PDB file of C-alpha atoms and ligand atoms in Angstrom:
ATOM      1  CA  MET A   6       0.000   0.000   0.000  1.00 42.00           C
ATOM      2  CA  LEU A   7       1.060   3.564  -0.458  1.00 45.00           C
ATOM      3  CA  SER A   8       2.762   4.917   2.611  1.00 46.00           C
ATOM      4  CA  ASP A   9       2.064   8.587   3.020  1.00 59.00           C
ATOM      5  CA  SER A  10       2.905   8.622   6.710  1.00 74.00           C
ATOM      6  CA  PRO A  11       5.452   5.850   6.995  1.00 83.00           C
ATOM      7  CA  ARG A  12       6.738   4.329  10.159  1.00 90.00           C
ATOM      8  CA  LEU A  13      10.017   5.965  11.145  1.00 95.00           C
ATOM      9  CA  GLU A  14      11.760   3.038  12.808  1.00 96.00           C
ATOM     10  CA  VAL A  15      15.367   4.141  12.440  1.00 96.00           C
ATOM     11  CA  VAL A  16      16.703   7.044  14.481  1.00 92.00           C
ATOM     12  CA  GLN A  17      18.416   9.631  12.318  1.00 93.00           C
ATOM     13  CA  GLY A  18      21.242  10.479  14.705  1.00 94.00           C
ATOM     14  CA  ASP A  19      23.829  13.249  14.700  1.00 98.00           C
ATOM     15  CA  LEU A  20      26.674  12.690  12.249  1.00 98.00           C
ATOM     16  CA  THR A  21      28.839  15.558  13.520  1.00 98.00           C
ATOM     17  CA  PRO A  22      31.246  13.125  15.248  1.00 98.00           C
ATOM     18  CA  TYR A  23      32.049  11.683  11.798  1.00 98.00           C
ATOM     19  CA  ARG A  24      32.630  15.018  10.063  1.00 98.00           C
ATOM     20  CA  ASP A  25      36.381  15.394  10.202  1.00 97.00           C
ATOM     21  CA  GLY A  26      37.291  12.097   8.596  1.00 96.00           C
ATOM     22  CA  ASN A  27      40.945  11.426   7.929  1.00 97.00           C
ATOM     23  CA  ILE A  28      41.738  12.275   4.320  1.00 98.00           C
ATOM     24  CA  GLY A  29      40.807  15.937   4.177  1.00 97.00           C
ATOM     25  CA  VAL A  30      37.299  15.411   2.799  1.00 98.00           C
ATOM     26  CA  GLU A  31      34.486  15.839   5.298  1.00 98.00           C
ATOM     27  CA  TYR A  32      32.629  12.680   6.280  1.00 98.00           C
ATOM     28  CA  VAL A  33      35.102  10.388   4.527  1.00 98.00           C
ATOM     29  CA  HIS A  34      37.132   7.828   6.479  1.00 98.00           C
ATOM     30  CA  ARG A  35      39.885   5.651   5.021  1.00 98.00           C
ATOM     31  CA  PHE A  36      41.691   2.697   6.507  1.00 98.00           C
ATOM     32  CA  GLU A  37      44.743   1.075   4.937  1.00 98.00           C
ATOM     33  CA  SER A  38      45.639  -2.493   5.811  1.00 98.00           C
ATOM     34  CA  GLY A  39      49.239  -2.111   4.668  1.00 98.00           C
ATOM     35  CA  ARG A  40      48.749  -5.272   2.616  1.00 98.00           C
ATOM     36  CA  PRO A  41      48.047  -5.623  -1.082  1.00 98.00           C
ATOM     37  CA  GLY A  42      44.391  -5.841  -2.001  1.00 98.00           C
ATOM     38  CA  PRO A  43      41.508  -3.925  -3.478  1.00 98.00           C
ATOM     39  CA  HIS A  44      40.340  -0.474  -2.470  1.00 98.00           C
ATOM     40  CA  VAL A  45      36.666  -0.769  -1.520  1.00 98.00           C
ATOM     41  CA  LEU A  46      34.349   2.213  -1.062  1.00 98.00           C
ATOM     42  CA  ILE A  47      31.197   1.875   1.031  1.00 99.00           C
ATOM     43  CA  ASN A  48      29.102   4.954   0.268  1.00 99.00           C
ATOM     44  CA  ALA A  49      26.064   6.068   2.249  1.00 98.00           C
ATOM     45  CA  LEU A  50      23.519   8.886   1.938  1.00 98.00           C
ATOM     46  CA  THR A  51      23.806   9.670  -1.755  1.00 98.00           C
ATOM     47  CA  HIS A  52      20.177  10.579  -1.130  1.00 98.00           C
ATOM     48  CA  GLY A  53      19.602  12.438   2.118  1.00 98.00           C
ATOM     49  CA  ASN A  54      16.627  10.448   3.401  1.00 98.00           C
ATOM     50  CA  GLU A  55      17.971   7.007   2.453  1.00 98.00           C
ATOM     51  CA  ILE A  56      19.294   6.327   5.903  1.00 98.00           C
ATOM     52  CA  CYS A  57      20.075   2.615   5.751  1.00 98.00           C
ATOM     53  CA  GLY A  58      23.537   3.374   4.386  1.00 98.00           C
ATOM     54  CA  MET A  59      24.143   5.744   7.290  1.00 98.00           C
ATOM     55  CA  VAL A  60      23.449   2.850   9.665  1.00 98.00           C
ATOM     56  CA  ALA A  61      25.851   0.577   7.771  1.00 98.00           C
ATOM     57  CA  ALA A  62      28.601   3.211   7.610  1.00 98.00           C
ATOM     58  CA  ARG A  63      28.243   3.944  11.304  1.00 98.00           C
ATOM     59  CA  HIS A  64      28.350   0.223  12.029  1.00 98.00           C
ATOM     60  CA  LEU A  65      31.741  -0.028  10.303  1.00 98.00           C
ATOM     61  CA  LEU A  66      33.127   3.055  12.015  1.00 98.00           C
ATOM     62  CA  ASP A  67      31.649   2.434  15.468  1.00 98.00           C
ATOM     63  CA  GLN A  68      32.731  -1.209  15.469  1.00 98.00           C
ATOM     64  CA  GLY A  69      36.219  -0.229  14.355  1.00 98.00           C
ATOM     65  CA  VAL A  70      36.115  -2.502  11.321  1.00 98.00           C
ATOM     66  CA  ARG A  71      39.536  -2.471   9.657  1.00 98.00           C
ATOM     67  CA  PRO A  72      40.546  -4.141   6.392  1.00 98.00           C
ATOM     68  CA  LEU A  73      42.633  -7.313   6.489  1.00 98.00           C
ATOM     69  CA  VAL A  74      43.889  -6.541   2.985  1.00 98.00           C
ATOM     70  CA  GLY A  75      43.711  -3.524   0.697  1.00 98.00           C
ATOM     71  CA  THR A  76      41.944  -0.315   1.665  1.00 98.00           C
ATOM     72  CA  LEU A  77      38.510   0.477   3.080  1.00 98.00           C
ATOM     73  CA  THR A  78      36.921   3.878   2.551  1.00 99.00           C
ATOM     74  CA  VAL A  79      33.620   4.774   4.229  1.00 99.00           C
ATOM     75  CA  SER A  80      31.752   7.901   3.163  1.00 98.00           C
ATOM     76  CA  PHE A  81      28.586   9.745   4.088  1.00 98.00           C
ATOM     77  CA  ALA A  82      27.837  11.460   0.802  1.00 98.00           C
ATOM     78  CA  HIS A  83      25.091  14.026   1.309  1.00 98.00           C
ATOM     79  CA  VAL A  84      25.006  14.980   4.988  1.00 98.00           C
ATOM     80  CA  GLU A  85      23.621  18.425   4.142  1.00 98.00           C
ATOM     81  CA  ALA A  86      20.460  16.808   2.755  1.00 98.00           C
ATOM     82  CA  TYR A  87      20.407  14.267   5.593  1.00 98.00           C
ATOM     83  CA  ASN A  88      20.487  17.117   8.118  1.00 98.00           C
ATOM     84  CA  ALA A  89      17.474  18.711   6.428  1.00 97.00           C
ATOM     85  CA  PHE A  90      15.320  15.801   7.663  1.00 96.00           C
ATOM     86  CA  ASP A  91      11.879  16.794   8.934  1.00 95.00           C
ATOM     87  CA  ALA A  92       9.891  13.969  10.523  1.00 93.00           C
ATOM     88  CA  THR A  93       6.645  15.519   9.282  1.00 93.00           C
ATOM     89  CA  GLN A  94       7.951  15.462   5.675  1.00 94.00           C
ATOM     90  CA  PRO A  95      10.381  12.550   5.605  1.00 95.00           C
ATOM     91  CA  PHE A  96      10.436  12.249   1.809  1.00 95.00           C
ATOM     92  CA  GLU A  97      11.456  15.863   1.209  1.00 95.00           C
ATOM     93  CA  ASN A  98      15.190  15.687   1.937  1.00 97.00           C
ATOM     94  CA  ARG A  99      16.236  13.254  -0.763  1.00 97.00           C
ATOM     95  CA  GLN A 100      18.077  16.126  -2.452  1.00 97.00           C
ATOM     96  CA  ILE A 101      18.361  19.889  -2.113  1.00 97.00           C
ATOM     97  CA  VAL A 102      18.773  21.088  -5.704  1.00 97.00           C
ATOM     98  CA  HIS A 103      20.201  18.353  -7.926  1.00 97.00           C
ATOM     99  CA  ASN A 104      19.976  14.598  -7.666  1.00 97.00           C
ATOM    100  CA  LEU A 105      23.449  13.703  -6.344  1.00 98.00           C
ATOM    101  CA  ASN A 106      23.155  10.400  -8.163  1.00 98.00           C
ATOM    102  CA  ARG A 107      22.752  11.837 -11.681  1.00 97.00           C
ATOM    103  CA  ILE A 108      25.608  14.349 -11.958  1.00 98.00           C
ATOM    104  CA  TRP A 109      28.718  12.147 -12.164  1.00 98.00           C
ATOM    105  CA  SER A 110      29.596  13.037 -15.759  1.00 97.00           C
ATOM    106  CA  ASP A 111      32.507  15.322 -16.625  1.00 97.00           C
ATOM    107  CA  GLU A 112      29.945  17.704 -18.158  1.00 97.00           C
ATOM    108  CA  TRP A 113      28.283  18.287 -14.808  1.00 98.00           C
ATOM    109  CA  LEU A 114      31.360  18.029 -12.599  1.00 98.00           C
ATOM    110  CA  ASP A 115      33.450  20.346 -14.773  1.00 98.00           C
ATOM    111  CA  GLY A 116      30.501  22.529 -15.749  1.00 98.00           C
ATOM    112  CA  PRO A 117      29.587  26.037 -14.630  1.00 97.00           C
ATOM    113  CA  GLU A 118      26.583  25.250 -12.423  1.00 97.00           C
ATOM    114  CA  ASP A 119      26.636  25.294  -8.661  1.00 98.00           C
ATOM    115  CA  SER A 120      24.511  23.561  -6.034  1.00 98.00           C
ATOM    116  CA  PRO A 121      25.000  21.714  -2.752  1.00 98.00           C
ATOM    117  CA  GLU A 122      25.080  18.456  -4.700  1.00 98.00           C
ATOM    118  CA  LEU A 123      27.593  19.683  -7.278  1.00 98.00           C
ATOM    119  CA  ARG A 124      29.863  21.038  -4.547  1.00 98.00           C
ATOM    120  CA  ARG A 125      29.709  17.737  -2.711  1.00 98.00           C
ATOM    121  CA  ALA A 126      30.214  15.649  -5.867  1.00 98.00           C
ATOM    122  CA  ARG A 127      33.264  17.739  -6.746  1.00 98.00           C
ATOM    123  CA  ALA A 128      34.669  17.143  -3.256  1.00 98.00           C
ATOM    124  CA  LEU A 129      33.923  13.420  -3.440  1.00 98.00           C
ATOM    125  CA  ARG A 130      35.182  12.996  -6.995  1.00 98.00           C
ATOM    126  CA  PRO A 131      38.711  11.841  -6.040  1.00 98.00           C
ATOM    127  CA  VAL A 132      37.233   9.540  -3.395  1.00 98.00           C
ATOM    128  CA  VAL A 133      35.001   7.803  -5.939  1.00 98.00           C
ATOM    129  CA  ALA A 134      37.718   7.767  -8.584  1.00 97.00           C
ATOM    130  CA  ALA A 135      40.218   6.132  -6.220  1.00 98.00           C
ATOM    131  CA  ALA A 136      38.029   3.129  -5.397  1.00 98.00           C
ATOM    132  CA  ASP A 137      38.357  -0.197  -7.174  1.00 98.00           C
ATOM    133  CA  HIS A 138      34.999  -1.531  -5.995  1.00 98.00           C
ATOM    134  CA  ILE A 139      32.013   0.594  -4.928  1.00 98.00           C
ATOM    135  CA  LEU A 140      28.906  -0.270  -2.939  1.00 98.00           C
ATOM    136  CA  ASP A 141      26.443   2.636  -2.998  1.00 98.00           C
ATOM    137  CA  LEU A 142      23.693   2.080  -0.428  1.00 98.00           C
ATOM    138  CA  HIS A 143      20.168   3.283  -1.242  1.00 98.00           C
ATOM    139  CA  SER A 144      16.566   2.619  -0.272  1.00 98.00           C
ATOM    140  CA  THR A 145      13.109   2.976  -1.784  1.00 97.00           C
ATOM    141  CA  SER A 146      10.016   5.044  -1.010  1.00 95.00           C
ATOM    142  CA  GLN A 147       7.806   1.971  -0.951  1.00 95.00           C
ATOM    143  CA  ASP A 148       8.167  -1.172   1.113  1.00 95.00           C
ATOM    144  CA  VAL A 149       9.217  -3.528  -1.683  1.00 96.00           C
ATOM    145  CA  LEU A 150      11.811  -6.259  -2.091  1.00 96.00           C
ATOM    146  CA  PRO A 151      15.424  -5.102  -1.955  1.00 98.00           C
ATOM    147  CA  PHE A 152      17.288  -5.165  -5.266  1.00 98.00           C
ATOM    148  CA  TRP A 153      20.642  -4.454  -6.872  1.00 98.00           C
ATOM    149  CA  VAL A 154      20.972  -1.826  -9.589  1.00 98.00           C
ATOM    150  CA  TYR A 155      23.984  -1.902 -11.884  1.00 98.00           C
ATOM    151  CA  PRO A 156      25.177  -1.292 -15.430  1.00 96.00           C
ATOM    152  CA  ALA A 157      25.144  -4.530 -17.425  1.00 96.00           C
ATOM    153  CA  TYR A 158      28.876  -5.135 -17.176  1.00 96.00           C
ATOM    154  CA  ALA A 159      30.003  -8.711 -16.522  1.00 95.00           C
ATOM    155  CA  ARG A 160      32.044  -7.659 -13.497  1.00 96.00           C
ATOM    156  CA  ASN A 161      28.973  -6.180 -11.786  1.00 97.00           C
ATOM    157  CA  ALA A 162      26.711  -9.142 -12.534  1.00 96.00           C
ATOM    158  CA  ALA A 163      29.365 -11.579 -11.310  1.00 95.00           C
ATOM    159  CA  LEU A 164      29.703  -9.721  -8.026  1.00 96.00           C
ATOM    160  CA  ALA A 165      25.967  -9.324  -7.378  1.00 96.00           C
ATOM    161  CA  LEU A 166      25.215 -12.947  -8.279  1.00 95.00           C
ATOM    162  CA  ALA A 167      28.067 -14.187  -6.095  1.00 94.00           C
ATOM    163  CA  ILE A 168      26.754 -12.296  -3.084  1.00 95.00           C
ATOM    164  CA  GLY A 169      23.172 -13.232  -3.963  1.00 94.00           C
ATOM    165  CA  ARG A 170      21.542 -10.881  -1.478  1.00 95.00           C
ATOM    166  CA  PRO A 171      19.446  -8.964  -2.520  1.00 96.00           C
ATOM    167  CA  ALA A 172      18.110 -11.692  -4.793  1.00 96.00           C
ATOM    168  CA  VAL A 173      16.600  -9.248  -7.306  1.00 97.00           C
ATOM    169  CA  HIS A 174      18.724  -7.438  -9.896  1.00 98.00           C
ATOM    170  CA  LEU A 175      17.901  -4.406 -12.035  1.00 98.00           C
ATOM    171  CA  VAL A 176      20.405  -4.445 -14.874  1.00 97.00           C
ATOM    172  CA  MET A 177      20.957  -1.347 -17.005  1.00 95.00           C
ATOM    173  CA  PRO A 178      22.220  -2.127 -20.514  1.00 91.00           C
ATOM    174  CA  GLN A 179      21.965   1.537 -21.599  1.00 89.00           C
ATOM    175  CA  GLY A 180      22.572   3.282 -18.294  1.00 85.00           C
ATOM    176  CA  LEU A 181      19.758   5.129 -16.581  1.00 84.00           C
ATOM    177  CA  GLY A 182      18.857   7.492 -19.393  1.00 85.00           C
ATOM    178  CA  SER A 183      18.444  10.316 -16.893  1.00 86.00           C
ATOM    179  CA  GLY A 184      22.009  11.206 -15.963  1.00 94.00           C
ATOM    180  CA  THR A 185      25.202   9.572 -14.743  1.00 97.00           C
ATOM    181  CA  PRO A 186      25.018   7.808 -11.376  1.00 98.00           C
ATOM    182  CA  LEU A 187      27.924   7.655  -8.954  1.00 98.00           C
ATOM    183  CA  ILE A 188      28.590   4.006  -9.860  1.00 98.00           C
ATOM    184  CA  GLN A 189      29.212   5.010 -13.492  1.00 97.00           C
ATOM    185  CA  HIS A 190      31.685   7.784 -12.807  1.00 97.00           C
ATOM    186  CA  GLY A 191      34.866   7.625 -14.873  1.00 95.00           C
ATOM    187  CA  ARG A 192      36.328   4.172 -15.417  1.00 94.00           C
ATOM    188  CA  HIS A 193      33.378   2.567 -13.634  1.00 96.00           C
ATOM    189  CA  GLY A 194      31.164   3.698 -16.497  1.00 95.00           C
ATOM    190  CA  VAL A 195      33.229   1.900 -19.154  1.00 93.00           C
ATOM    191  CA  ASP A 196      32.361  -1.663 -20.074  1.00 91.00           C
ATOM    192  CA  ASP A 197      35.816  -2.974 -20.853  1.00 82.00           C
ATOM    193  CA  GLY A 198      37.757  -0.522 -18.737  1.00 72.00           C
ATOM    194  CA  PRO A 199      40.211  -1.480 -15.988  1.00 76.00           C
ATOM    195  CA  ALA A 200      37.586  -0.999 -13.295  1.00 81.00           C
ATOM    196  CA  GLY A 201      36.199  -3.127 -10.523  1.00 95.00           C
ATOM    197  CA  ALA A 202      32.567  -3.620  -9.680  1.00 97.00           C
ATOM    198  CA  ALA A 203      30.353  -0.669  -8.783  1.00 98.00           C
ATOM    199  CA  VAL A 204      26.783  -1.387  -7.739  1.00 98.00           C
ATOM    200  CA  VAL A 205      23.818   0.121  -5.947  1.00 98.00           C
ATOM    201  CA  ALA A 206      21.908  -1.856  -3.352  1.00 98.00           C
ATOM    202  CA  GLU A 207      18.325  -0.682  -2.829  1.00 98.00           C
ATOM    203  CA  CYS A 208      17.849  -2.184   0.620  1.00 98.00           C
ATOM    204  CA  GLY A 209      14.108  -1.696   1.222  1.00 98.00           C
ATOM    205  CA  GLN A 210      11.892   1.109   2.455  1.00 97.00           C
ATOM    206  CA  HIS A 211      13.805   4.165   3.682  1.00 97.00           C
ATOM    207  CA  PHE A 212      12.835   4.213   7.327  1.00 97.00           C
ATOM    208  CA  LEU A 213      12.422   0.546   8.289  1.00 97.00           C
ATOM    209  CA  GLN A 214      14.771  -1.309  10.607  1.00 98.00           C
ATOM    210  CA  ALA A 215      14.771  -4.303   8.241  1.00 98.00           C
ATOM    211  CA  THR A 216      16.194  -2.008   5.565  1.00 98.00           C
ATOM    212  CA  ALA A 217      19.042  -0.867   7.797  1.00 98.00           C
ATOM    213  CA  ASP A 218      19.695  -4.501   8.722  1.00 98.00           C
ATOM    214  CA  MET A 219      19.847  -5.390   5.030  1.00 98.00           C
ATOM    215  CA  ALA A 220      22.281  -2.547   4.363  1.00 98.00           C
ATOM    216  CA  VAL A 221      24.595  -3.771   7.119  1.00 98.00           C
ATOM    217  CA  ALA A 222      24.395  -7.364   5.854  1.00 97.00           C
ATOM    218  CA  VAL A 223      25.074  -6.430   2.228  1.00 98.00           C
ATOM    219  CA  THR A 224      27.966  -4.216   3.312  1.00 98.00           C
ATOM    220  CA  LEU A 225      29.576  -7.033   5.285  1.00 98.00           C
ATOM    221  CA  ASP A 226      28.949  -9.472   2.407  1.00 97.00           C
ATOM    222  CA  PHE A 227      30.587  -6.996   0.029  1.00 98.00           C
ATOM    223  CA  LEU A 228      33.644  -6.551   2.231  1.00 98.00           C
ATOM    224  CA  GLY A 229      33.851 -10.303   2.813  1.00 97.00           C
ATOM    225  CA  HIS A 230      33.608 -11.004  -0.912  1.00 96.00           C
ATOM    226  CA  PHE A 231      36.743  -8.968  -1.533  1.00 97.00           C
ATOM    227  CA  GLY A 232      38.579 -10.356   1.477  1.00 97.00           C
ATOM    228  CA  LEU A 233      38.640  -7.130   3.479  1.00 98.00           C
ATOM    229  CA  ILE A 234      36.957  -8.833   6.413  1.00 98.00           C
ATOM    230  CA  GLU A 235      36.478 -12.421   7.460  1.00 96.00           C
ATOM    231  CA  ARG A 236      32.900 -13.389   6.789  1.00 92.00           C
ATOM    232  CA  GLU A 237      31.272 -16.663   7.697  1.00 85.00           C
ATOM    233  CA  PRO A 238      29.654 -18.418   4.726  1.00 76.00           C
ATOM    234  CA  GLN A 239      26.150 -17.043   4.298  1.00 79.00           C
ATOM    235  CA  PRO A 240      22.958 -19.023   3.650  1.00 79.00           C
ATOM    236  CA  ALA A 241      22.533 -20.187   0.074  1.00 76.00           C
ATOM    237  CA  PRO A 242      21.152 -17.323  -2.018  1.00 78.00           C
ATOM    238  CA  ALA A 243      17.497 -17.439  -2.948  1.00 83.00           C
ATOM    239  CA  PRO A 244      16.672 -17.944  -6.622  1.00 92.00           C
ATOM    240  CA  GLN A 245      17.893 -14.835  -8.379  1.00 95.00           C
ATOM    241  CA  ARG A 246      15.462 -12.707 -10.405  1.00 97.00           C
ATOM    242  CA  ARG A 247      16.940 -10.298 -12.930  1.00 97.00           C
ATOM    243  CA  PHE A 248      15.227  -7.441 -14.773  1.00 98.00           C
ATOM    244  CA  GLU A 249      16.530  -5.323 -17.623  1.00 97.00           C
ATOM    245  CA  LEU A 250      15.833  -1.598 -17.632  1.00 97.00           C
ATOM    246  CA  LEU A 251      14.068  -0.677 -20.880  1.00 97.00           C
ATOM    247  CA  GLN A 252      13.011   2.922 -20.266  1.00 96.00           C
ATOM    248  CA  THR A 253      13.251   5.568 -17.580  1.00 96.00           C
ATOM    249  CA  ARG A 254      10.122   7.691 -17.949  1.00 97.00           C
ATOM    250  CA  MET A 255      10.454  11.233 -16.688  1.00 97.00           C
ATOM    251  CA  VAL A 256       7.543  13.243 -15.309  1.00 98.00           C
ATOM    252  CA  LYS A 257       6.721  15.887 -17.916  1.00 98.00           C
ATOM    253  CA  THR A 258       3.554  17.500 -16.592  1.00 98.00           C
ATOM    254  CA  PRO A 259       1.813  18.096 -13.243  1.00 98.00           C
ATOM    255  CA  GLU A 260      -0.930  15.760 -14.518  1.00 98.00           C
ATOM    256  CA  PHE A 261       1.290  12.668 -14.394  1.00 98.00           C
ATOM    257  CA  ARG A 262      -0.854   9.862 -12.931  1.00 98.00           C
ATOM    258  CA  PHE A 263      -0.487   6.108 -12.658  1.00 98.00           C
ATOM    259  CA  VAL A 264      -3.601   4.193 -13.728  1.00 97.00           C
ATOM    260  CA  ARG A 265      -3.739   2.742 -10.218  1.00 97.00           C
ATOM    261  CA  PRO A 266      -1.577   3.043  -7.133  1.00 97.00           C
ATOM    262  CA  LEU A 267       1.773   1.361  -7.812  1.00 98.00           C
ATOM    263  CA  VAL A 268       4.548   0.478  -5.405  1.00 97.00           C
ATOM    264  CA  GLY A 269       6.888  -1.453  -7.698  1.00 97.00           C
ATOM    265  CA  PHE A 270       7.060  -4.978  -9.182  1.00 97.00           C
ATOM    266  CA  GLU A 271       3.573  -4.724 -10.752  1.00 98.00           C
ATOM    267  CA  VAL A 272       3.427  -6.475 -14.118  1.00 98.00           C
ATOM    268  CA  PHE A 273       1.787  -5.096 -17.273  1.00 98.00           C
ATOM    269  CA  ALA A 274       0.874  -6.711 -20.582  1.00 98.00           C
ATOM    270  CA  LYS A 275       2.199  -5.286 -23.833  1.00 98.00           C
ATOM    271  CA  ASP A 276       0.532  -1.967 -24.726  1.00 98.00           C
ATOM    272  CA  GLU A 277      -1.325  -1.760 -21.427  1.00 98.00           C
ATOM    273  CA  VAL A 278      -1.504   1.798 -20.092  1.00 98.00           C
ATOM    274  CA  ILE A 279       0.663   2.286 -17.013  1.00 98.00           C
ATOM    275  CA  ALA A 280       0.335   6.021 -16.557  1.00 98.00           C
ATOM    276  CA  THR A 281      -0.807   9.171 -18.266  1.00 98.00           C
ATOM    277  CA  ASP A 282       1.233  12.344 -18.372  1.00 98.00           C
ATOM    278  CA  GLY A 283      -0.872  15.199 -19.714  1.00 97.00           C
ATOM    279  CA  ASP A 284      -1.921  14.089 -23.194  1.00 97.00           C
ATOM    280  CA  GLU A 285       0.668  11.333 -23.309  1.00 97.00           C
ATOM    281  CA  GLU A 286       0.004   7.718 -22.435  1.00 98.00           C
ATOM    282  CA  ILE A 287       2.799   5.633 -20.989  1.00 98.00           C
ATOM    283  CA  ARG A 288       2.205   2.124 -22.230  1.00 98.00           C
ATOM    284  CA  SER A 289       3.949  -1.123 -21.539  1.00 98.00           C
ATOM    285  CA  PRO A 290       6.546  -1.693 -24.282  1.00 98.00           C
ATOM    286  CA  CYS A 291       6.541  -5.487 -23.879  1.00 98.00           C
ATOM    287  CA  GLU A 292       4.827  -8.478 -22.306  1.00 98.00           C
ATOM    288  CA  ASP A 293       5.464  -8.868 -18.594  1.00 98.00           C
ATOM    289  CA  CYS A 294       6.722  -5.312 -18.282  1.00 98.00           C
ATOM    290  CA  THR A 295       7.598  -4.882 -14.620  1.00 98.00           C
ATOM    291  CA  VAL A 296       7.596  -1.404 -13.114  1.00 98.00           C
ATOM    292  CA  LEU A 297      10.202  -0.434 -10.571  1.00 97.00           C
ATOM    293  CA  MET A 298      10.453   2.639  -8.366  1.00 96.00           C
ATOM    294  CA  PRO A 299       7.210   4.364  -9.391  1.00 97.00           C
ATOM    295  CA  ALA A 300       7.331   7.921  -8.081  1.00 96.00           C
ATOM    296  CA  ARG A 301       5.510   8.181  -4.755  1.00 94.00           C
ATOM    297  CA  VAL A 302       4.614  11.756  -5.642  1.00 95.00           C
ATOM    298  CA  PRO A 303       5.386  12.653  -9.262  1.00 96.00           C
ATOM    299  CA  ILE A 304       7.498  15.810  -9.577  1.00 96.00           C
ATOM    300  CA  VAL A 305       7.952  17.441 -12.992  1.00 97.00           C
ATOM    301  CA  GLY A 306      11.491  16.948 -14.237  1.00 95.00           C
ATOM    302  CA  ARG A 307      12.195  13.965 -12.003  1.00 94.00           C
ATOM    303  CA  GLU A 308      11.921  10.259 -12.758  1.00 95.00           C
ATOM    304  CA  GLY A 309       8.379   8.880 -12.890  1.00 97.00           C
ATOM    305  CA  VAL A 310       8.893   5.155 -13.280  1.00 98.00           C
ATOM    306  CA  TYR A 311      11.362   2.534 -14.534  1.00 97.00           C
ATOM    307  CA  LEU A 312       9.985   0.121 -17.126  1.00 98.00           C
ATOM    308  CA  THR A 313      11.770  -3.215 -17.122  1.00 98.00           C
ATOM    309  CA  ARG A 314      11.362  -6.730 -18.434  1.00 98.00           C
ATOM    310  CA  PRO A 315      12.420  -9.994 -16.805  1.00 97.00           C
ATOM    311  CA  LEU A 316      15.632 -11.562 -18.116  1.00 94.00           C
TER     312      LEU A 316
HETATM  313 ZN1   ZN B 225      18.609   6.567  -3.736  1.00 61.90          ZN
END
């Protein structure tokens, strides 16, 4: 069901104690093992109200997790948006001006515009560029199954399938179509480049404890996969379900409406109407079209819905 006044199970908490970091970039903490191995970045709060990553990052820092090999970097990306949290409007502080997860192209980062997100992305740029493997922790407006999101590069699929949790995958053969996400910055956006894996985990509904628990578990799985921590073998992964992103439909008019309330994972037959946007009909481009991340409240100029098909 649509959650207009969601349960706020996870305490936001004050992140000021984490501000200084140790590499000269606020809210970024790096730990070197002194041994050869990959450089892994665990990134939280790309969106200000997606607080599961904050819980996972704090878990690593508060528990004093240190890498056995390679390098571990932990970052809180958009603390300015996080700090704008208002419990009466908990969906409002996803971003301040720009979507911090759509501006990771050279055009935006080197461009003339300014915003809180662009300033932060410019500060984080060397942090993201330095990482071999990136886990970017996100969550969803609606209480739906957790899922991976990643460009359709073999290295990403291999990683996500090996970890197997979440058991649902949203694969992007053509990118997002609405900008460049953090996980496709620089060499991580090149199919055959010398990059490691870079993936998003959508861990569940923003404010639920189960979502924070999932973020912690996926983070530990990720670090264990690359040998940075010792990790007991995990239960056998559930059957994996993979979806291919076909279209990202943007909201063009204030009249954007879904034909019925959608939360994600609803299935449409070919040519069935999914939404209307002013005079335009958004129809299913294929059989078994599965919608993901339908906008809770459509906002002109932002993403309305992802249209996918099962692989
Ligand atoms: Zn997000």
